[in-house]
Coordinates of C-alpha atoms (C1' of nucleotides) in Angstrom, one line a residue:
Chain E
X1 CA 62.3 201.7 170.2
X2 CA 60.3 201.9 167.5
X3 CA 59.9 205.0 165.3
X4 CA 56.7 206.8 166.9
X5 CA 55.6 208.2 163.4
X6 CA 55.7 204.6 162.4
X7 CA 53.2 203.5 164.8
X8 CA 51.3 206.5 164.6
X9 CA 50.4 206.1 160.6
X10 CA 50.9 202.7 160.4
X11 CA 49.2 201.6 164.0
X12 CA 47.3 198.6 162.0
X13 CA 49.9 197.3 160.5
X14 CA 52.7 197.6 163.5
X15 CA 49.9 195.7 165.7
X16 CA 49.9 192.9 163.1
X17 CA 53.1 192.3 163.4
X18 CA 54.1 192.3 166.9
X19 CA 51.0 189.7 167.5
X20 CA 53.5 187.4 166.3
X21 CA 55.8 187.5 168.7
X22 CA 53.0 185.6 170.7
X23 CA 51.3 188.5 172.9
X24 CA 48.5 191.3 171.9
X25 CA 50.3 194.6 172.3
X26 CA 48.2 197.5 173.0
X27 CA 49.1 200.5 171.2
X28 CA 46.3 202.5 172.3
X29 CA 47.9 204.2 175.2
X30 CA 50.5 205.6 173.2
X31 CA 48.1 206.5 170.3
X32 CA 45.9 208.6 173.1
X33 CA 49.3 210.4 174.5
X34 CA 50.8 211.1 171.1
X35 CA 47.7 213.0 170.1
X36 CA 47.4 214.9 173.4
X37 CA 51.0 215.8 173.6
X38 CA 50.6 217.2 169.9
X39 CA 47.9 219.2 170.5
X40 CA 49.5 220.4 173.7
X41 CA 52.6 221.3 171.8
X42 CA 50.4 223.3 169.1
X43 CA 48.8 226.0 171.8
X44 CA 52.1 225.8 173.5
X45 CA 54.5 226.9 170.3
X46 CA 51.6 228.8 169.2
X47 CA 51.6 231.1 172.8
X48 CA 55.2 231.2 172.3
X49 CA 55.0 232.9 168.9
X50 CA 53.4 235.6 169.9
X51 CA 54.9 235.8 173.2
X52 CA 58.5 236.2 171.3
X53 CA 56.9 238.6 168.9
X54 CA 56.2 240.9 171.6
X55 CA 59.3 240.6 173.3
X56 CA 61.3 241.5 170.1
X57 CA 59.0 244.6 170.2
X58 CA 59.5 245.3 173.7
X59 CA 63.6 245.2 172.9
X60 CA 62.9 247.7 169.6
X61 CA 61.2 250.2 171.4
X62 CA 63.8 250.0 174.2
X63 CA 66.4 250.1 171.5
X64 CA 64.8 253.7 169.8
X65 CA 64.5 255.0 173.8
X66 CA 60.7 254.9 173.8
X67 CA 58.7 254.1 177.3
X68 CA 57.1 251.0 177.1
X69 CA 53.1 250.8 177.9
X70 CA 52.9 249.5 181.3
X71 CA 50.0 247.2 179.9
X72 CA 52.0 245.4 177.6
X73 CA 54.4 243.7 180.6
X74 CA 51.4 242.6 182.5
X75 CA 49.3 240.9 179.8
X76 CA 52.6 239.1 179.0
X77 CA 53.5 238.4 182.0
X78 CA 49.7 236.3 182.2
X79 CA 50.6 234.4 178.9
X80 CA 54.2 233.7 180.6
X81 CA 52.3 232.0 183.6
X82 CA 49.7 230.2 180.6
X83 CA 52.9 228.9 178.8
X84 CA 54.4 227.4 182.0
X85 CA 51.2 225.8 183.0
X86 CA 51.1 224.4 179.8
X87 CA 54.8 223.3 179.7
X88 CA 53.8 221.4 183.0
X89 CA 50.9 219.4 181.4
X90 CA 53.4 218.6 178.7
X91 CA 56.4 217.4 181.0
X92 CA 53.7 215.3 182.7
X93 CA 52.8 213.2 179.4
X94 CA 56.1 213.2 177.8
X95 CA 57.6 210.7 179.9
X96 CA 54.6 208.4 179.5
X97 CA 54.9 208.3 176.2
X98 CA 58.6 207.8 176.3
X99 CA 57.2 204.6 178.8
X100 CA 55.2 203.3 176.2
X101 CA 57.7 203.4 173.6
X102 CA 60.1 202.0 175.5
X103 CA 58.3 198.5 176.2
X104 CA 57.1 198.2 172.4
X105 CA 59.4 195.5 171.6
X106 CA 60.9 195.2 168.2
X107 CA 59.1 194.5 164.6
X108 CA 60.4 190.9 163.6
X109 CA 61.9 191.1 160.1
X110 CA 59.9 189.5 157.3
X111 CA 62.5 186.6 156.8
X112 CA 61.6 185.1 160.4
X113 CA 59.4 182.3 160.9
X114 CA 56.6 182.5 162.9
X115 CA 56.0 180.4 165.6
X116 CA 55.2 180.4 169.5
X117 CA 58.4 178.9 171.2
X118 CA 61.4 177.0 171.0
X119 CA 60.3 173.9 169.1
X120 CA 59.2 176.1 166.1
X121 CA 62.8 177.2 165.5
X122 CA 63.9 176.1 162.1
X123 CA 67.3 174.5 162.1
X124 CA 69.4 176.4 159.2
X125 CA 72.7 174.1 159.2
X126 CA 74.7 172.1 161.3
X127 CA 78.7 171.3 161.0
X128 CA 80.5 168.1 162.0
X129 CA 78.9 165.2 163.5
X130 CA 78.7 164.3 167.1
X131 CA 81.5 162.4 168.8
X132 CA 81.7 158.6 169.1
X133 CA 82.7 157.8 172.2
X134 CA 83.5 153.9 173.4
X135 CA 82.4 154.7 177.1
X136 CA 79.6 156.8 178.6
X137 CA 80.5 160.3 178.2
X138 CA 80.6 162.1 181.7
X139 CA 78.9 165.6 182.2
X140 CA 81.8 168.3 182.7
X141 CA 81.0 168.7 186.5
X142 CA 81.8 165.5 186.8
X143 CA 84.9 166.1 184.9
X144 CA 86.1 169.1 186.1
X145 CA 85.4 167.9 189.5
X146 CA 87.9 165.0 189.0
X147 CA 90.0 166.2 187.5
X148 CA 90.0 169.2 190.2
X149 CA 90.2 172.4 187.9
X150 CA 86.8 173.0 188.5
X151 CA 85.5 173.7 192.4
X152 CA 81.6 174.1 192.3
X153 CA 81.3 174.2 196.5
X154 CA 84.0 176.2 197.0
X155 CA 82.3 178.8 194.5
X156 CA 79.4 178.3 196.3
X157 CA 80.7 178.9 199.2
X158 CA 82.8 182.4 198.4
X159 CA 80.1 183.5 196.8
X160 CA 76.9 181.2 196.5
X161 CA 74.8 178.9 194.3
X162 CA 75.8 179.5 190.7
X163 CA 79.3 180.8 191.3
X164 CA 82.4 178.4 190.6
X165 CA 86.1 178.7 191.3
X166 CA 88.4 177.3 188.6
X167 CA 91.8 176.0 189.3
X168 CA 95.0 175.3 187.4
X169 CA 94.4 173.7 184.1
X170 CA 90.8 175.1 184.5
X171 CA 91.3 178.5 184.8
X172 CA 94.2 178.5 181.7
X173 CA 91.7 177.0 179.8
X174 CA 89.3 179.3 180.2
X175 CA 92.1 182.2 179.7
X176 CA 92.9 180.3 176.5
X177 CA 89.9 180.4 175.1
X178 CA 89.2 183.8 175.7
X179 CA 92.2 184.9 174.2
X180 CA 91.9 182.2 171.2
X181 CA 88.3 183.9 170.2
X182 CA 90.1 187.7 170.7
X183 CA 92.9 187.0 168.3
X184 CA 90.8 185.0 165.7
X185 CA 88.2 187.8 165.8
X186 CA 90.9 190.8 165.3
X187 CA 93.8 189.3 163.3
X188 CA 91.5 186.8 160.9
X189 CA 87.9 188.9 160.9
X190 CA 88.6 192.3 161.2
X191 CA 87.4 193.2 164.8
X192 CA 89.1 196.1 167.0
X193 CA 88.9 194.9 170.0
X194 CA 87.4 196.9 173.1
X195 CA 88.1 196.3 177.1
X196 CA 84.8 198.2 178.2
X197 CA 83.7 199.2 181.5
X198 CA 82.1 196.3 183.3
X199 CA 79.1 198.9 184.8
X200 CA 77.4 201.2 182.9
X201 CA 74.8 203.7 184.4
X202 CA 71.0 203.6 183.1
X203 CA 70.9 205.7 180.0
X204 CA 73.1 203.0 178.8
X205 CA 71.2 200.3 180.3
X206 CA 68.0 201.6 177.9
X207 CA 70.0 202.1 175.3
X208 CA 70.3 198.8 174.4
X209 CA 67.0 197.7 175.6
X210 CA 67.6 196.2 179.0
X211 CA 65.7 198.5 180.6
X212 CA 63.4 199.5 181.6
X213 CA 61.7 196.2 181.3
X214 CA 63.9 193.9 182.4
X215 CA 65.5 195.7 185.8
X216 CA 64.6 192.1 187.2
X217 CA 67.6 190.4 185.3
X218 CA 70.4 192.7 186.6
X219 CA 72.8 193.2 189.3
X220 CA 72.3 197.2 190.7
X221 CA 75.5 198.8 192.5
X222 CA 73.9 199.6 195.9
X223 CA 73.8 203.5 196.4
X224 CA 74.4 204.1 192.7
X225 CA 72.5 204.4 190.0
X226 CA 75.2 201.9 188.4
X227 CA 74.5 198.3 186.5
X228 CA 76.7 195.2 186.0
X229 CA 76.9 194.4 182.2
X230 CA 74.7 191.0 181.3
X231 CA 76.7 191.1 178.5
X232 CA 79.6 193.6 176.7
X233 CA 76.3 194.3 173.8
X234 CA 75.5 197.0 176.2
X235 CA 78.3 199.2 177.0
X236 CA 80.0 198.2 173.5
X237 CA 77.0 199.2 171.2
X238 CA 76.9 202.6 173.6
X239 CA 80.0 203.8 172.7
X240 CA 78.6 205.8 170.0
X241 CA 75.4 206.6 172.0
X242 CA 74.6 210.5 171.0
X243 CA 77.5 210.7 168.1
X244 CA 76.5 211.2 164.4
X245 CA 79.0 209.0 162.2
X246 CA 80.3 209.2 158.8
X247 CA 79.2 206.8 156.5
X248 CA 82.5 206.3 155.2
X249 CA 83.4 204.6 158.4
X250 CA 80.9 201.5 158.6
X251 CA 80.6 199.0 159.1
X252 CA 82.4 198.8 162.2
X253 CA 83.4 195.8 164.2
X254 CA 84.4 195.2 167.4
X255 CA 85.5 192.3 169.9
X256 CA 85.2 192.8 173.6
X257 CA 85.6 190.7 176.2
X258 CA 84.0 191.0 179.5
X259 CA 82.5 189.4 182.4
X260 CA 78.7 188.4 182.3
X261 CA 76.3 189.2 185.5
X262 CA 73.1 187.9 185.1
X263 CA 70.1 187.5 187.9
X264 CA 68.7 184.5 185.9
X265 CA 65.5 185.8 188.1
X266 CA 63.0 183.0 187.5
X267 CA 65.1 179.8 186.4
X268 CA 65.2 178.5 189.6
X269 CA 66.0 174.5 189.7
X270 CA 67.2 175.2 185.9
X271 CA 70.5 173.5 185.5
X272 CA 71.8 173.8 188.7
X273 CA 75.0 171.9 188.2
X274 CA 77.7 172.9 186.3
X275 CA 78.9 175.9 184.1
X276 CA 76.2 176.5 182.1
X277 CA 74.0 178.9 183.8
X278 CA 75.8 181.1 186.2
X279 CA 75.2 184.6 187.8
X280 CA 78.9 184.8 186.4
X281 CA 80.5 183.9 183.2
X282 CA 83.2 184.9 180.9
X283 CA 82.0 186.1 177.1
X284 CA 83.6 187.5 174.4
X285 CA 80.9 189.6 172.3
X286 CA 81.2 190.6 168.7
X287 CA 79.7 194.5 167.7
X288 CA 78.8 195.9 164.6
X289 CA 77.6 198.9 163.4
X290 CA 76.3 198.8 159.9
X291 CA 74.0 201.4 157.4
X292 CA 70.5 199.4 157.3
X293 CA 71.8 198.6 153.4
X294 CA 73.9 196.4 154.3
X295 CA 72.9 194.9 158.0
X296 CA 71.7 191.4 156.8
X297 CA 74.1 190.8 154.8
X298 CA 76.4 191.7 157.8
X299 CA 74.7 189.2 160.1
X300 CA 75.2 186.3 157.9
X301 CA 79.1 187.3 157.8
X302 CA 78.7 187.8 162.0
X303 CA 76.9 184.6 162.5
X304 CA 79.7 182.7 160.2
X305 CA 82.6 184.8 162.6
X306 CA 81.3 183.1 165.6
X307 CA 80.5 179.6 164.2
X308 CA 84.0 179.7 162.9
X309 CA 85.3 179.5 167.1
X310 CA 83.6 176.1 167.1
X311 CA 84.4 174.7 163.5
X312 CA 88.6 175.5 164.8
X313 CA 87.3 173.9 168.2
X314 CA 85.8 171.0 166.4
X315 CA 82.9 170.9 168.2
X316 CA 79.7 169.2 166.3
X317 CA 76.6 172.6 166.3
X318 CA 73.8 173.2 164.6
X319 CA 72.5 176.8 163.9
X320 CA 69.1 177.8 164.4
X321 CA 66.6 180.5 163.6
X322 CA 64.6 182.0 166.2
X323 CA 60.8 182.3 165.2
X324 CA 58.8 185.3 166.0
X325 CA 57.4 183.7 169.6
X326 CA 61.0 183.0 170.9
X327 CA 62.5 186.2 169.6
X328 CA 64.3 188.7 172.2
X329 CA 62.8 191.8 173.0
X330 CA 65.0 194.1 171.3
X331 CA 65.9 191.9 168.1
X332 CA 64.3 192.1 164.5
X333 CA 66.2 188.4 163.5
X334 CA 67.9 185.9 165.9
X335 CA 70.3 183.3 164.6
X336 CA 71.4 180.6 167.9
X337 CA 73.9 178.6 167.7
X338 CA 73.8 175.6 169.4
X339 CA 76.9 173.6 170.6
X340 CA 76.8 169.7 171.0
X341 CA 76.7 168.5 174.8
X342 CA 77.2 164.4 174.4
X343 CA 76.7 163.8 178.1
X344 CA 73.1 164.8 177.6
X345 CA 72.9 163.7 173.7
X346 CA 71.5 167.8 173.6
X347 CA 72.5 171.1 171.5
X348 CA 73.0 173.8 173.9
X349 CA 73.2 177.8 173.0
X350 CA 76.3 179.1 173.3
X351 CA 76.3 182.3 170.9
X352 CA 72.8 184.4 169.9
X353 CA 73.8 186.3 166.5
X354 CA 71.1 189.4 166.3
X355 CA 70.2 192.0 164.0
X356 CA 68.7 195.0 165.9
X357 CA 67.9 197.2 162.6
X358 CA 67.6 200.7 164.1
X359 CA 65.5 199.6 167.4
X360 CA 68.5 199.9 169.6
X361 CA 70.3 202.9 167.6
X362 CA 67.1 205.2 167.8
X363 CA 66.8 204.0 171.7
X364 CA 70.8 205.2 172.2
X365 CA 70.6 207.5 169.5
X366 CA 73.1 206.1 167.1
X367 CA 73.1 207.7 163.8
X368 CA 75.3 208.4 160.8
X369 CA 75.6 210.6 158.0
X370 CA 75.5 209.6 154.3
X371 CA 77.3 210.6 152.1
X372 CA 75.1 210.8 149.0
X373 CA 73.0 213.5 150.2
X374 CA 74.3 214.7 153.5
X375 CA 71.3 213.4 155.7
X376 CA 71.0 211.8 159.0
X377 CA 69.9 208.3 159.7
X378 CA 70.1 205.9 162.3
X379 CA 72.4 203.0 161.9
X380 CA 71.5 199.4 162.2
X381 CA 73.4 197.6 165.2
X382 CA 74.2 193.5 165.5
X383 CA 76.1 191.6 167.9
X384 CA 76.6 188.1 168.7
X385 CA 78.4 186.1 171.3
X386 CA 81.9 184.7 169.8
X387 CA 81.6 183.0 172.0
X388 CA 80.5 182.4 176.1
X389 CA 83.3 181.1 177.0
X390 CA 82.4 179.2 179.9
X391 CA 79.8 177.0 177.6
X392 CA 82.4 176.8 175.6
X393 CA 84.8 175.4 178.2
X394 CA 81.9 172.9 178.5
X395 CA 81.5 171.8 175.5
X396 CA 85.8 171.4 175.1
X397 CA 85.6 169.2 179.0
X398 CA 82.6 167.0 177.3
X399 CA 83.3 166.5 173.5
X400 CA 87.2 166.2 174.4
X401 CA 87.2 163.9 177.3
X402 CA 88.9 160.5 177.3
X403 CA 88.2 157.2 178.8
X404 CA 91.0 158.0 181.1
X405 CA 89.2 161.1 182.7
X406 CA 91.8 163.0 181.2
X407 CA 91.2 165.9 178.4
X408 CA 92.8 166.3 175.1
X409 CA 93.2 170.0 174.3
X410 CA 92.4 171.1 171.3
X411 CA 95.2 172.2 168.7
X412 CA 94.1 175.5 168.4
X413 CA 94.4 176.0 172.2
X414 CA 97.8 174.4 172.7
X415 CA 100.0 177.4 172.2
X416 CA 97.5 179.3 174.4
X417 CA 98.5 176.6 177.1
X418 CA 101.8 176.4 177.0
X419 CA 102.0 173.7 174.6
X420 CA 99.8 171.4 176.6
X421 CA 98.1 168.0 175.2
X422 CA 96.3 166.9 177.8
X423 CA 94.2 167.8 181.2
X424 CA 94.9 165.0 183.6
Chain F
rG1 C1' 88.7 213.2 201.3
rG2 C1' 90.3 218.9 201.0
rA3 C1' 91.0 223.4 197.7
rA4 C1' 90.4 226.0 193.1
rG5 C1' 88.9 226.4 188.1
rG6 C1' 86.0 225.0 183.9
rA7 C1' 81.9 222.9 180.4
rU8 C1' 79.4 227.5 174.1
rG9 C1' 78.3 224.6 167.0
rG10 C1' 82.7 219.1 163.6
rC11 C1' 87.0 221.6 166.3
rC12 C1' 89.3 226.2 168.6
rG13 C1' 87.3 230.4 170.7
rA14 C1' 84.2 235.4 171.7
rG15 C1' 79.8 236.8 174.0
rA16 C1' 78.5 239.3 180.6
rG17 C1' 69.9 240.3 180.3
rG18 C1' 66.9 242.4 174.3
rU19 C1' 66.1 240.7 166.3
rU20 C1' 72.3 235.8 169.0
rG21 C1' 71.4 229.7 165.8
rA22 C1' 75.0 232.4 168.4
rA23 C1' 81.3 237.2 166.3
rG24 C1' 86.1 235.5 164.6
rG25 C1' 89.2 231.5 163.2
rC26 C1' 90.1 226.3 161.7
rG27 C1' 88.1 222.3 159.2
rG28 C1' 84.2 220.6 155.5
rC29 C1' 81.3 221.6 151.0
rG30 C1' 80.3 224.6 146.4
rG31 C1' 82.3 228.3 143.1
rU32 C1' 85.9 232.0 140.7
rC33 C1' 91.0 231.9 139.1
rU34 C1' 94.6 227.9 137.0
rC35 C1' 97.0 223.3 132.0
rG36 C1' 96.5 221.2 137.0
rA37 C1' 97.5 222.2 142.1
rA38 C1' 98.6 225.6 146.0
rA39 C1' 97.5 230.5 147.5
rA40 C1' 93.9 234.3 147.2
rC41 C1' 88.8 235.6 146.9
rC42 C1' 83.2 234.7 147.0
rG43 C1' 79.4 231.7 148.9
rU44 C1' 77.8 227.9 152.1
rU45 C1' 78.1 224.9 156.6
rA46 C1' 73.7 222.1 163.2
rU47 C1' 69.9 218.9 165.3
rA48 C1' 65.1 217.5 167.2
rC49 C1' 60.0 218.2 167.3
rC50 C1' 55.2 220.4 165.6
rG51 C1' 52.3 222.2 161.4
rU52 C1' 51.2 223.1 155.9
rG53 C1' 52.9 220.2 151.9
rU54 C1' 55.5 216.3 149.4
rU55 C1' 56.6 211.0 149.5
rG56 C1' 60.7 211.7 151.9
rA57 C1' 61.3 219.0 147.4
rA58 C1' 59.9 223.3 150.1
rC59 C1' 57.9 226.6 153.6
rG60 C1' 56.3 228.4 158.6
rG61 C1' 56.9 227.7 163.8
rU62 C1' 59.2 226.0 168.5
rA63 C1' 63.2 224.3 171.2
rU64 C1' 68.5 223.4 171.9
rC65 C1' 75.2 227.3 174.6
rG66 C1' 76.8 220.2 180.2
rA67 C1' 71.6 218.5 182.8
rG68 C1' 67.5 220.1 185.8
rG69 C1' 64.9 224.1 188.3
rG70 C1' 64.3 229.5 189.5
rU71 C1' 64.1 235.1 188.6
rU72 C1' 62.3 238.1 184.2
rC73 C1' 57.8 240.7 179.4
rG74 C1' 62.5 238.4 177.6
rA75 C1' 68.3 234.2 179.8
rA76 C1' 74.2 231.4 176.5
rU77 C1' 74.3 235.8 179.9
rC78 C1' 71.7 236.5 186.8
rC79 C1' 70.4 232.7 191.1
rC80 C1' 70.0 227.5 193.0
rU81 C1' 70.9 222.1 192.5
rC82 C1' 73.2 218.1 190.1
rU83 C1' 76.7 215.7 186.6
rC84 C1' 81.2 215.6 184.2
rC85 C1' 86.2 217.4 183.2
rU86 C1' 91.0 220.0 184.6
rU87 C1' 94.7 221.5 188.2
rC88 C1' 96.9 221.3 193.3
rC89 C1' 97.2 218.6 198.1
rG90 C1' 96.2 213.9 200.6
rC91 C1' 95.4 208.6 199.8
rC92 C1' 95.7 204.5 196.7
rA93 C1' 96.4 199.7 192.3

RNA sequence: GGAAGGAUGGCCGAGAGGUUGAAGGCGGCGGUCUCGAAAACCGUUAUACCGUGUUGAACGGUAUCGAGGGUUCGAAUCCCUCUCCUUCCGCCA
């Protein structure tokens, strides 16, 4: 959410630069409520005045055992009925305005390039080189289904399209991994780690930005007014929804894992085999909560966390820069990584490393004291993926399989698996 | 699922229709005292919004005692609905 005084004063300028993401925003209705609803709240406070006023009076005179003029109670007992008529008109526009704000999408920071989609995101670096292999590399449903620790019909059939049972080595691996990323994140970068809830209700939802756009996209507990997580951002960066913190205790960090449930409404026929998009997947996010001081600087740190899972992989990426077209709703600055996926010869995203500035925090209210000078602000929040694990289980089957069929495991992930070398 | 109780400021805890943003205590901050500290004493101690003003000084106003509605000239206080928490019973991982 956007600060309202912001667009108010600014409205030019905030138009400007949300053209960039690619679609005219109109501003307008909000400009036309914000004014109405201020001077609605003028008459209203106004009224109120001198409706307290005389009530204070009414309680003096009471006090010094006078009689009350029966006059008085009747004319304010007409500027009582004014006030609540008024208070009506009010509670009518407040929530459109509240609508408005809440599908402004975010102001891209001035270090993003603009550009309309995809192809127009700058690559910023890229580690290792991709694999040579002396045979044609398979794709890992091919692989998995071999080598049977991934069941893509059976899934199916559970559950439906998009839903995959793993098995055995499969299923460790993917436990592996999950606990590889958690212990590199707490013991080597300094993340607490978190074990959220995996449904949050909707205040959380729109805390983060999900809603109430994007209702679409997300699984909804029948009969409650409960959500399943599209990713631990969301009930991780709301666990200091409504709190006030002290500035002496950011930056904080924290690791979660969780499950993933995504609707992936509209990407029908999109990769339809295989792992990488599913209704389900594993994930483990990283959280931070930083002063706006220091939130870039913190991003570049977050961004290196997560591209450290693949560099002790050793799995070939690239990171890119989102430009102001393919930016997310909520973000200010989008850094993708981009894992290597030698079946296909293509770079796939596996994490999205995001500074939010203080769009989310003012949505959740998420603010902190400073210490300086005692005043209240709201805090800048960042998360990235470190990483999904199931496209990173992927990338492991692809970039680590051997003319065999068989898998070499990774080093790192060896005493994860029981001192296992190889998936065969 | 059944029964009972509760929700007040950073925390504990009063308040039971009328200058109550809310006693008292704890904690925090500033000060006096001290070589320093402790103790004692004095002072201070919320947030949001609107307006005037400034560029982020100050002042005025409004709202906020779990949330929403109602009664009333006036509600933390009375009534209704909802949410959450606690305890007991049942059930369950």
């Amino acid at each position: 959410m956007l600060d309202a005084k912001l667009i108010r004063e600014h409205s030019d300028l905030v138009k400007q630069k949300l053209s960039e993401r690619g679609r005219a925003i109109d501003l307008d209705p909000f400009l036309t409520l914000d004014k109405k609803r201020r001077e609605m709240l003028q008459e209203i406070e106004k009224l109120r005045f001198e409706r307290n006023q005389a009530s204070d009076n009414i309680a003096r005179i009471k006090k010094e055992k006078k009689e009350v003029p029966p006059d008085v109670f009747s004319s304010l007992k007409i500027s009582s009925q004014r006030i609540k008529v008024l208070e009506d008109e009010l509670k009518a526009v407040e929530p459109q305005i509240a609508d408005c704000l809440l599908t402004i999408p975010n102001i891209p920071h001035s270090s993003v390039p603009v550009g309309h989609s995809s192809d127009d995101n700058p690559e910023i670096r890229h580690w290792g080189s991709p694999p040579a292999f002396s045979f044609q590399p398979k794709p890992h449903w091919e692989i998995g289904e071999q080598l049977q620790i991934l069941d893509f019909n059976r899934g199916a059939k559970i559950t439906g399209a998009r839903f995959t049972l793993y098995r055995g080595a499969g299923a460790l691996l993917e436990r592996s991994l999950i606990n590889f990323m958690l212990d590199l994140h707490t013991r080597q970068h300094g993340y607490t780690e978190v074990l959220p809830p995996f449904m949050v209700n909707r205040q959380t939802m729109t805390g983060t930005g999900q809603l109430p756009k994007f209702e679409d996209d997300l699984f909804k507990i029948d009969g409650l007014d409960y959500f399943l997580i599209p990713t631990a951002e969301v009930p991780v960066t709301n666990i200091y929804q409504n709190e006030i913190l002290e500035e002496e205790s950011l930056p904080l960090y924290y690791a979660a894992y969780t499950p993933c449930f995504r609707k992936e409404a509209g990407s029908y026929g999109q990769d339809t085999r295989g792992l990488i998009r599913q209704h389900q997947f594993n994930k483990v996010e990283l959280v931070k909560f930083s002063t706006p001081e220091t939130s870039y600087a913190e991003l570049e740190s977050l961004l290196l966390n997560a591209e450290e899972v693949l560099k002790r992989l050793g799995i070939h990426y690239r990171v890119v820069c989102l430009c102001t077209g393919d930016l997310g709703f909520s973000s200010a600055k989008t850094y993708d990584i981009e894992v290597w996926l030698p079946s296909q010869k293509v770079y796939r995203e596996i994490s999205s490393c995001s500074n939010f500035e203080d769009f989310q925090a003012r949505r959740a209210s998420i603010r902190y004291r400073k210490k300086e000078n005692k005043k209240i602000e709201f805090v800048h929040t960042l998360n990235g993926s470190g990483l999904a694990v199931g496209r990173t289980l992927v990338a492991v089957l692809e970039n680590y399989q051997q003319e065999d069929g068989s898998i070499a495991v990774p080093e790192v992930l060896r005493p994860y698996m029981g001192g296992m070398e190889t998936i065969r």
